[in-house]
Amino acid sequence: MKELTLEKLIDLTRTHAGEAEEGALDGDVIDVLFTNLGYDSVALLEVVGQIKHQYGIDLSDETVGEMRTPRQVLDKVNEVIGARSPSHPVKERQHVTDNASTDTRTDKTTDAVVPDEGHFLPNDLYGLQLVLLASGGRLFQIVHALGELKIADHLDDGPLPIDELARRAGAHELSLQRVLRCSAMLGIFAEGPTGVFRTTPVAKALTSDNPHGVLPLLRYNHMELTARPFDEILHSVRTGEPAFPKTFGVSFNEYLENNPEADRFCDDFQSYWARQFAEEELDQWDLGRFGSIADLGGGDGYFLAQALRRYPAMTAWLLDLPWMAKKAEGVLAEHQVADRAQIIGGDLLTDPVPEGAEAYFVKAVFMRFSDQQAEHALRNIRTAIGDTGARLLIVDSVLKPGNAWDHGKLLDVDMLVLHGGRKRTLDDWHGLFSRTGFRLRNEPVYHWDLLECEPV
Ligand SMILES: C[S@@+](CC[C@H](N)C(=O)[O-])C[C@H]1O[C@@H](n2cnc3c(N)ncnc32)[C@H](O)[C@@H]1O
């Protein structure tokens, strides 16, 4: 773990305890008393709370009481960090002045302090992570509620006292304060010493005008459609089957077909992402190389419409399930490109794929298919390509190997539970292509990219 620097400490202080006086933290402040910088003990506790949150270091009250200057904070914190470094003997204490907890050791791979078997220390890093995970459902509901109350929007212009914030949000003051206090513990909002709340960099993602914000994702994950099947995740894990039909008695697509409101929401959610990135993706993939393109599982046709508008000589097919294909008719017409596109209501798993395209484009569809279904769809496309040499262009996840963070690994479980599909590693893709008569031509980047294949 990196040591705490003065710059980082100042940054934490500014972000979580505020700028006490204009410019107070500029210049050589390392040995200046916090009180002379305008910070009282409550403000210091905020900073210490963040150090605990970000570094997993729990300083005792007694130690905190002794820390009067930034240098004293740095010395104490870096003493613990130093003790955790791999070169240091493995036995160490969790609390700086707490003699009671000695059964800890350092995990050399993460630098985190982990309890010995049988000893649970609620304040250690792993303990906290597990408590957080065990309470994850509640935390999700808290963040969702704060999102719906538009707290991030209300605080966007500056901090507000809780009574004013509650008034603007239309909430019960004390209850809102309690829920906010919980979120502040996680760094989502921050509470000042006098019941004044302010936003944080994390909360920016909750503002409703943020094009990269997470409000739509929160709402999507909150829907019955996506939330309830997770109650049955054990079924998926035990059988490899999606939990969705067990929960609702129908497949995901059938549910949407019969629930116009949920369908509308999913459409908006899907197009929210698709519309944001369409231009950027078209810049990247140079589809103008092809005179004609078949967009398989093309959804409501927005992406194809953008491609056709960009390349006026291009002609196209769009194939999607019949109820979705109907929507594409409207979108293509709206963009005045319907005369160059043939729309087919069909199933990629059972119906023939149109012949004659120079490229077969399949974006965000294979992740919904099991390997067996994916192979079937690929063979179907391979049959349509025949010996024309047309390209197959798949846009999908390429999961990062090992233990690296990749949001796709979470979505992979979504695919399992909701659709019985999966996200894939590069090796998984190579396996699928080699079994179905394709060869990958490019080196896709991890997370999300275009996989360009030629028939073999
Ligand atoms: C996540 S959306 C992607 C839509 C579009 N390609 C995009 O990137 O915006 C997945 C699409 O696959 C379609 N789909 C799913 N299973 C299909 C199947 N068996 N045959 C044809 N389309 C299918 C869905 O109807 C949906 O429009």
Coordinates of C-alpha atoms and ligand atoms in Angstrom, one line a residue:
M1 CA 0.0 0.0 0.0
K2 CA 1.3 3.5 -0.9
E3 CA 2.2 5.8 2.0
L4 CA -0.1 8.8 2.7
T5 CA 1.5 12.0 1.3
L6 CA 0.9 15.5 2.4
E7 CA -0.8 16.3 -0.9
K8 CA -3.2 13.4 -0.5
L9 CA -3.9 14.3 3.1
I10 CA -4.7 17.9 2.0
D11 CA -6.9 16.6 -0.7
L12 CA -8.8 14.4 1.7
T13 CA -9.2 17.3 4.1
R14 CA -10.5 19.6 1.4
T15 CA -12.9 17.0 0.0
H16 CA -14.3 15.7 3.3
A17 CA -13.9 18.5 5.8
G18 CA -14.1 21.4 3.4
E19 CA -11.9 24.4 2.9
A20 CA -12.0 26.0 6.4
E21 CA -10.6 29.3 5.2
E22 CA -9.8 30.3 1.6
G23 CA -6.2 29.2 0.9
A24 CA -5.7 27.9 4.5
L25 CA -4.2 24.6 3.1
D26 CA -1.9 26.2 0.6
G27 CA 1.8 26.6 1.3
D28 CA 3.9 24.9 4.0
V29 CA 1.3 23.6 6.4
I30 CA 2.8 20.3 7.5
D31 CA 3.6 21.5 11.1
V32 CA 0.7 24.0 11.5
L33 CA -1.8 23.1 14.1
F34 CA -5.2 22.0 12.6
T35 CA -6.9 24.5 14.9
N36 CA -4.8 27.3 13.3
L37 CA -5.8 26.0 9.9
G38 CA -9.5 26.3 10.9
Y39 CA -10.2 22.7 11.6
D40 CA -11.8 21.5 14.8
S41 CA -11.7 17.9 16.2
V42 CA -15.0 17.0 14.4
A43 CA -13.4 18.0 11.0
L44 CA -10.4 15.9 11.9
L45 CA -12.6 13.0 12.6
E46 CA -14.1 13.3 9.1
V47 CA -10.6 13.0 7.7
V48 CA -9.7 10.1 9.9
G49 CA -12.9 8.4 8.8
Q50 CA -11.8 8.7 5.2
I51 CA -8.4 7.3 6.0
K52 CA -10.1 4.4 7.6
H53 CA -12.3 4.0 4.5
Q54 CA -9.6 4.3 1.9
Y55 CA -6.6 2.7 3.7
G56 CA -8.4 0.3 6.1
I57 CA -6.5 2.0 9.0
D58 CA -8.5 2.3 12.2
L59 CA -6.8 4.8 14.5
S60 CA -7.9 4.7 18.1
D61 CA -9.6 7.8 19.7
E62 CA -6.6 8.2 21.9
T63 CA -4.2 8.3 18.8
V64 CA -6.5 10.7 17.0
G65 CA -6.5 13.0 20.0
E66 CA -2.7 13.2 19.9
M67 CA -2.7 14.2 16.2
R68 CA -2.6 18.0 16.1
T69 CA -0.7 18.7 12.9
P70 CA -0.7 17.2 9.4
R71 CA 2.8 15.8 10.1
Q72 CA 1.5 13.9 13.1
V73 CA -1.3 12.4 11.0
L74 CA 1.2 11.4 8.3
D75 CA 3.6 9.8 10.9
K76 CA 0.9 7.7 12.5
V77 CA -0.7 6.5 9.3
N78 CA 2.5 5.8 7.6
E79 CA 3.7 3.9 10.6
V80 CA 0.8 1.5 10.1
I81 CA 1.3 1.3 6.4
G82 CA 5.0 0.6 6.9
A83 CA 4.2 -2.1 9.3
R84 CA 2.0 -3.7 6.7
S85 CA 4.6 -3.7 3.9
P86 CA 5.7 -7.2 2.8
S87 CA 9.3 -6.6 4.2
H88 CA 7.9 -6.2 7.7
P89 CA 7.4 -9.2 10.0
V90 CA 3.9 -10.7 9.5
K91 CA 2.5 -10.2 13.0
E92 CA 1.1 -6.8 13.5
R93 CA -1.6 -5.0 15.4
Q94 CA -4.8 -3.8 13.8
H95 CA -5.4 -0.8 16.0
V96 CA -2.5 1.5 16.6
T97 CA -3.0 1.6 20.4
D98 CA -5.2 -1.4 20.8
N99 CA -3.4 -4.2 22.5
A100 CA -6.4 -6.5 22.5
S101 CA -6.3 -7.6 18.8
T102 CA -3.2 -9.4 18.0
D103 CA -4.5 -12.3 15.9
T104 CA -3.9 -10.6 12.5
R105 CA -1.5 -11.2 9.7
T106 CA -0.7 -9.4 6.4
D107 CA -1.9 -10.9 3.2
K108 CA 1.1 -10.5 1.0
T109 CA -0.8 -10.3 -2.2
T110 CA -3.1 -7.4 -1.1
D111 CA -1.3 -5.8 1.8
A112 CA -4.6 -6.0 3.7
V113 CA -4.7 -7.1 7.2
V114 CA -6.7 -10.4 7.5
P115 CA -7.9 -12.0 10.7
D116 CA -6.5 -15.4 11.6
E117 CA -9.0 -18.3 11.2
G118 CA -11.8 -18.1 13.7
H119 CA -11.3 -14.4 14.6
F120 CA -13.5 -11.9 13.1
L121 CA -12.4 -8.3 13.4
P122 CA -15.2 -6.0 12.2
N123 CA -12.9 -3.2 11.6
D124 CA -10.3 -4.9 9.4
L125 CA -10.4 -4.4 5.7
Y126 CA -11.7 -7.9 4.8
G127 CA -14.2 -7.8 7.6
L128 CA -15.5 -4.5 6.3
Q129 CA -15.7 -5.7 2.8
L130 CA -17.7 -8.7 3.8
V131 CA -20.0 -6.6 6.0
L132 CA -20.5 -4.3 3.1
L133 CA -21.3 -7.2 0.8
A134 CA -23.6 -8.9 3.3
S135 CA -25.5 -5.6 3.5
G136 CA -25.2 -4.9 -0.3
G137 CA -28.9 -5.2 -0.9
R138 CA -29.7 -2.6 1.6
L139 CA -26.9 -0.3 0.4
F140 CA -28.3 -0.6 -3.1
Q141 CA -31.8 0.4 -1.8
I142 CA -30.2 3.4 0.0
V143 CA -28.4 4.6 -3.1
H144 CA -31.5 4.1 -5.2
A145 CA -33.6 6.1 -2.8
L146 CA -31.1 9.0 -2.7
G147 CA -31.0 8.8 -6.5
E148 CA -34.8 9.0 -6.7
L149 CA -34.8 12.0 -4.3
K150 CA -32.3 13.7 -6.6
I151 CA -30.0 14.5 -3.6
A152 CA -27.0 14.8 -5.9
D153 CA -28.9 17.4 -8.0
H154 CA -30.0 19.4 -4.9
L155 CA -26.4 19.5 -3.6
D156 CA -24.8 20.3 -7.0
D157 CA -24.8 24.0 -6.4
G158 CA -23.3 23.8 -2.9
P159 CA -23.8 22.3 0.6
L160 CA -27.2 22.5 2.2
P161 CA -28.4 22.1 5.8
I162 CA -30.4 18.9 6.3
D163 CA -33.7 20.8 6.9
E164 CA -33.4 22.7 3.6
L165 CA -32.2 19.5 1.8
A166 CA -35.2 17.6 3.1
R167 CA -37.5 20.3 2.1
R168 CA -36.2 20.4 -1.5
A169 CA -36.2 16.6 -1.8
G170 CA -39.7 16.3 -0.2
A171 CA -38.4 14.0 2.5
H172 CA -38.7 13.4 6.2
E173 CA -35.8 15.4 7.7
L174 CA -34.5 13.0 10.4
S175 CA -35.0 9.9 8.2
L176 CA -33.2 11.5 5.3
Q177 CA -30.3 12.5 7.6
R178 CA -30.0 8.9 8.9
V179 CA -29.9 7.5 5.3
L180 CA -27.5 10.2 4.2
R181 CA -25.3 9.4 7.2
C182 CA -25.1 5.9 6.0
S183 CA -24.2 6.9 2.5
A184 CA -21.6 9.4 3.8
M185 CA -19.8 6.6 5.6
L186 CA -19.3 5.1 2.1
G187 CA -18.1 8.4 0.6
I188 CA -21.2 9.0 -1.5
F189 CA -22.2 12.2 0.2
A190 CA -20.4 14.0 3.1
E191 CA -21.9 15.4 6.3
G192 CA -20.2 18.4 7.9
P193 CA -20.1 19.0 11.6
T194 CA -23.3 21.0 11.8
G195 CA -25.7 18.8 9.9
V196 CA -24.7 20.4 6.6
F197 CA -24.4 17.9 3.7
R198 CA -22.4 18.3 0.6
T199 CA -21.7 16.3 -2.6
T200 CA -18.6 14.3 -3.3
P201 CA -16.9 13.3 -6.5
V202 CA -18.6 9.9 -6.3
A203 CA -22.0 11.5 -6.0
K204 CA -21.5 13.3 -9.3
A205 CA -22.4 10.0 -10.9
L206 CA -25.9 10.4 -9.4
T207 CA -26.7 13.7 -11.0
S208 CA -29.5 13.4 -13.5
D209 CA -27.8 15.4 -16.2
N210 CA -24.6 13.4 -16.2
P211 CA -24.5 11.5 -19.5
H212 CA -22.1 8.9 -17.9
G213 CA -24.1 8.8 -14.7
V214 CA -25.4 5.6 -13.0
L215 CA -29.0 6.7 -12.4
P216 CA -30.4 4.7 -15.3
L217 CA -28.4 1.6 -14.2
L218 CA -29.7 2.0 -10.6
R219 CA -33.3 2.1 -12.0
Y220 CA -32.7 -0.8 -14.3
N221 CA -31.3 -2.9 -11.4
H222 CA -34.2 -1.9 -9.2
M223 CA -36.9 -3.2 -11.6
E224 CA -38.8 -6.4 -10.6
L225 CA -37.7 -7.7 -14.0
T226 CA -34.0 -7.7 -13.1
A227 CA -34.1 -7.8 -9.3
R228 CA -36.4 -10.8 -8.6
P229 CA -34.6 -13.4 -10.6
F230 CA -31.5 -12.8 -8.4
D231 CA -33.5 -14.3 -5.5
E232 CA -33.2 -17.5 -7.5
I233 CA -29.5 -17.3 -8.4
L234 CA -28.9 -20.6 -6.6
H235 CA -31.0 -22.3 -9.2
S236 CA -28.7 -20.9 -11.9
V237 CA -25.6 -21.8 -10.1
R238 CA -26.8 -25.3 -9.4
T239 CA -28.2 -26.0 -12.9
G240 CA -26.6 -23.6 -15.3
E241 CA -30.1 -22.5 -16.3
P242 CA -31.4 -18.9 -16.2
A243 CA -33.4 -18.1 -13.1
F244 CA -35.7 -15.8 -15.0
P245 CA -38.2 -18.4 -16.3
K246 CA -38.3 -20.0 -12.8
T247 CA -39.2 -16.6 -11.4
F248 CA -41.7 -15.4 -14.0
G249 CA -42.7 -18.5 -15.9
V250 CA -41.6 -17.0 -19.2
S251 CA -38.3 -15.9 -20.8
F252 CA -37.0 -12.4 -20.5
N253 CA -38.1 -11.5 -24.1
E254 CA -41.6 -13.0 -23.6
Y255 CA -41.9 -11.0 -20.3
L256 CA -41.0 -7.8 -22.2
E257 CA -43.4 -8.6 -25.0
N258 CA -46.3 -8.9 -22.5
N259 CA -45.3 -5.9 -20.2
P260 CA -45.4 -2.7 -22.3
E261 CA -44.2 -0.5 -19.3
A262 CA -41.2 -2.7 -18.6
D263 CA -40.5 -2.9 -22.3
R264 CA -40.6 0.8 -22.7
F265 CA -38.2 1.2 -19.8
C266 CA -35.8 -1.4 -21.2
D267 CA -35.9 0.3 -24.6
D268 CA -35.0 3.6 -23.1
F269 CA -32.3 2.1 -21.0
Q270 CA -30.8 0.3 -23.9
S271 CA -31.0 3.2 -26.2
Y272 CA -29.6 5.5 -23.5
W273 CA -26.3 3.6 -23.8
A274 CA -26.6 2.8 -27.5
R275 CA -27.2 6.4 -28.4
Q276 CA -24.4 7.8 -26.3
F277 CA -21.7 5.7 -28.0
A278 CA -23.0 5.2 -31.6
E279 CA -21.0 8.1 -33.1
E280 CA -17.8 7.2 -31.3
E281 CA -18.2 3.6 -32.3
L282 CA -18.8 4.4 -35.9
D283 CA -15.6 6.6 -35.9
Q284 CA -13.7 3.7 -34.6
W285 CA -14.9 0.8 -36.7
D286 CA -14.9 2.2 -40.2
L287 CA -18.0 0.4 -41.5
G288 CA -17.7 2.5 -44.7
R289 CA -15.4 -0.3 -46.0
F290 CA -18.6 -2.3 -46.7
G291 CA -21.1 -1.7 -49.4
S292 CA -23.8 -3.6 -47.5
I293 CA -24.3 -4.7 -43.9
A294 CA -26.6 -7.1 -42.1
D295 CA -27.3 -5.9 -38.5
L296 CA -28.4 -9.1 -36.7
G297 CA -30.2 -8.5 -33.4
G298 CA -30.1 -4.8 -34.4
G299 CA -32.6 -3.8 -31.8
D300 CA -34.7 -0.6 -32.6
G301 CA -32.3 0.2 -35.5
Y302 CA -30.8 3.3 -34.1
F303 CA -27.2 2.2 -34.7
L304 CA -27.9 1.0 -38.2
A305 CA -29.7 4.3 -38.9
Q306 CA -26.6 6.2 -37.9
A307 CA -24.4 4.0 -40.1
L308 CA -26.7 4.5 -43.1
R309 CA -26.8 8.2 -42.6
R310 CA -23.0 8.3 -42.4
Y311 CA -22.5 6.1 -45.5
P312 CA -25.1 7.2 -48.1
A313 CA -24.2 4.4 -50.6
M314 CA -24.6 1.6 -48.0
T315 CA -27.6 -0.8 -48.1
A316 CA -28.6 -3.0 -45.2
W317 CA -30.7 -5.7 -43.5
L318 CA -31.9 -5.6 -40.0
L319 CA -32.9 -8.8 -38.3
D320 CA -34.4 -9.0 -34.9
L321 CA -37.3 -10.8 -33.1
P322 CA -40.6 -9.7 -34.7
W323 CA -41.8 -7.4 -32.0
M324 CA -38.5 -5.6 -31.9
A325 CA -38.2 -5.5 -35.7
K326 CA -41.5 -3.6 -35.7
K327 CA -39.9 -0.8 -33.7
A328 CA -36.9 -0.6 -36.1
E329 CA -39.3 0.2 -38.9
G330 CA -40.3 3.5 -37.2
V331 CA -36.7 4.5 -36.2
L332 CA -35.3 3.8 -39.7
A333 CA -38.1 5.8 -41.2
E334 CA -37.6 8.6 -38.7
H335 CA -33.9 8.9 -39.9
Q336 CA -35.0 8.8 -43.5
V337 CA -33.0 5.7 -44.3
A338 CA -35.8 3.1 -44.5
D339 CA -35.5 2.9 -48.3
R340 CA -32.0 1.4 -48.0
A341 CA -32.8 -1.2 -45.3
Q342 CA -34.7 -4.4 -45.4
I343 CA -36.2 -5.3 -42.0
I344 CA -36.7 -8.9 -41.1
G345 CA -38.7 -10.1 -38.1
G346 CA -36.9 -13.4 -37.3
D347 CA -35.0 -15.4 -34.8
L348 CA -31.2 -15.7 -35.3
L349 CA -31.4 -19.2 -33.7
T350 CA -34.0 -20.7 -35.9
D351 CA -34.5 -18.6 -39.0
P352 CA -32.2 -18.2 -42.0
V353 CA -29.9 -15.2 -42.0
P354 CA -30.1 -13.1 -45.2
E355 CA -27.5 -13.8 -47.8
G356 CA -25.5 -11.2 -49.8
A357 CA -24.2 -8.8 -47.2
E358 CA -20.6 -7.8 -47.3
A359 CA -20.5 -7.7 -43.5
Y360 CA -22.6 -9.4 -40.7
F361 CA -22.7 -7.1 -37.7
V362 CA -23.9 -8.4 -34.3
K363 CA -23.7 -6.0 -31.4
A364 CA -24.5 -6.9 -27.8
V365 CA -26.4 -10.1 -28.8
F366 CA -24.1 -13.0 -28.3
M367 CA -23.8 -12.3 -24.6
R368 CA -27.4 -13.3 -24.3
F369 CA -26.7 -16.8 -25.8
S370 CA -25.4 -19.9 -24.2
D371 CA -22.4 -21.5 -25.9
Q372 CA -24.7 -23.9 -27.6
Q373 CA -27.0 -21.1 -28.9
A374 CA -23.9 -19.0 -29.9
E375 CA -22.5 -21.9 -31.9
H376 CA -25.9 -22.4 -33.6
A377 CA -26.2 -18.7 -34.5
L378 CA -22.6 -18.6 -35.8
R379 CA -23.2 -21.6 -38.0
N380 CA -26.3 -19.9 -39.3
I381 CA -24.3 -16.8 -40.2
R382 CA -21.5 -19.0 -41.7
T383 CA -24.1 -20.7 -44.0
A384 CA -25.3 -17.3 -45.2
I385 CA -21.8 -16.1 -45.9
G386 CA -21.0 -19.3 -47.9
D387 CA -17.9 -18.6 -50.1
T388 CA -18.5 -14.9 -50.5
G389 CA -15.7 -14.0 -48.0
A390 CA -18.0 -11.6 -46.2
R391 CA -16.8 -10.4 -42.7
L392 CA -18.4 -11.2 -39.4
L393 CA -18.2 -8.3 -37.0
I394 CA -19.2 -9.0 -33.4
V395 CA -19.3 -6.3 -30.8
D396 CA -19.2 -7.8 -27.3
S397 CA -17.3 -8.2 -24.1
V398 CA -13.8 -9.6 -23.9
L399 CA -13.4 -10.3 -20.2
K400 CA -10.2 -9.4 -18.5
P401 CA -8.3 -12.5 -17.4
G402 CA -7.5 -13.3 -13.7
N403 CA -8.8 -11.3 -10.8
A404 CA -8.7 -7.9 -12.5
W405 CA -11.8 -5.7 -12.1
D406 CA -14.0 -5.8 -15.2
H407 CA -17.7 -4.7 -15.0
G408 CA -18.3 -7.4 -17.6
K409 CA -17.8 -10.0 -14.9
L410 CA -20.8 -8.7 -13.1
L411 CA -22.8 -8.5 -16.3
D412 CA -21.8 -12.0 -17.0
V413 CA -23.7 -13.1 -13.9
D414 CA -26.6 -11.0 -15.1
M415 CA -26.5 -12.9 -18.4
L416 CA -26.5 -16.2 -16.5
V417 CA -29.4 -15.3 -14.3
L418 CA -31.6 -13.4 -16.7
H419 CA -30.9 -15.0 -20.1
G420 CA -28.8 -18.1 -19.7
G421 CA -26.2 -16.4 -21.7
R422 CA -22.6 -15.4 -20.9
K423 CA -19.8 -12.9 -21.4
R424 CA -16.6 -14.4 -22.8
T425 CA -12.9 -14.3 -22.5
L426 CA -10.7 -14.1 -25.6
D427 CA -10.0 -17.9 -25.3
D428 CA -13.8 -18.5 -25.2
W429 CA -14.2 -16.5 -28.4
H430 CA -11.4 -18.3 -30.2
G431 CA -13.0 -21.6 -29.3
L432 CA -16.4 -20.5 -30.6
F433 CA -14.9 -19.2 -33.9
S434 CA -12.8 -22.2 -34.5
R435 CA -15.7 -24.6 -34.0
T436 CA -18.0 -22.7 -36.4
G437 CA -15.7 -21.8 -39.4
F438 CA -14.4 -18.4 -38.5
R439 CA -11.0 -16.9 -37.7
L440 CA -10.5 -13.8 -35.6
R441 CA -8.4 -11.2 -37.5
N442 CA -7.8 -8.4 -35.0
E443 CA -6.6 -8.2 -31.4
P444 CA -9.6 -6.8 -29.5
V445 CA -9.0 -4.8 -26.4
Y446 CA -10.4 -6.0 -23.1
H447 CA -13.8 -5.1 -21.8
W448 CA -15.7 -4.2 -24.9
D449 CA -14.6 -4.2 -28.5
L450 CA -15.2 -5.3 -32.1
L451 CA -14.1 -8.8 -33.0
E452 CA -13.6 -8.9 -36.7
C453 CA -13.6 -12.4 -38.2
E454 CA -13.1 -13.9 -41.7
P455 CA -14.7 -17.2 -42.8
V456 CA -12.3 -20.1 -43.1
Ligands
LIG1 C1 -28.8 -5.7 -26.0 S1 -29.8 -5.6 -27.4 C2 -28.7 -5.0 -28.6 C3 -29.4 -4.2 -29.7 C4 -28.5 -3.6 -30.7 N1 -27.7 -4.5 -31.4 C5 -27.6 -2.6 -30.0 O1 -26.4 -2.8 -29.9 O2 -28.1 -1.5 -29.7 C6 -30.0 -7.3 -27.9 C7 -30.9 -7.5 -29.1 O3 -30.8 -8.9 -29.5 C8 -32.1 -9.2 -29.9 N2 -32.2 -10.7 -29.8 C9 -32.1 -11.5 -28.7 N3 -32.2 -12.8 -29.1 C10 -32.4 -12.8 -30.4 C11 -32.6 -13.8 -31.4 N4 -32.7 -15.1 -31.0 N5 -32.8 -13.5 -32.6 C12 -32.7 -12.2 -33.0 N6 -32.5 -11.2 -32.2 C13 -32.4 -11.5 -30.9 C14 -33.0 -8.5 -28.9 O4 -34.3 -8.5 -29.3 C15 -32.3 -7.2 -28.8 O5 -32.8 -6.3 -29.7

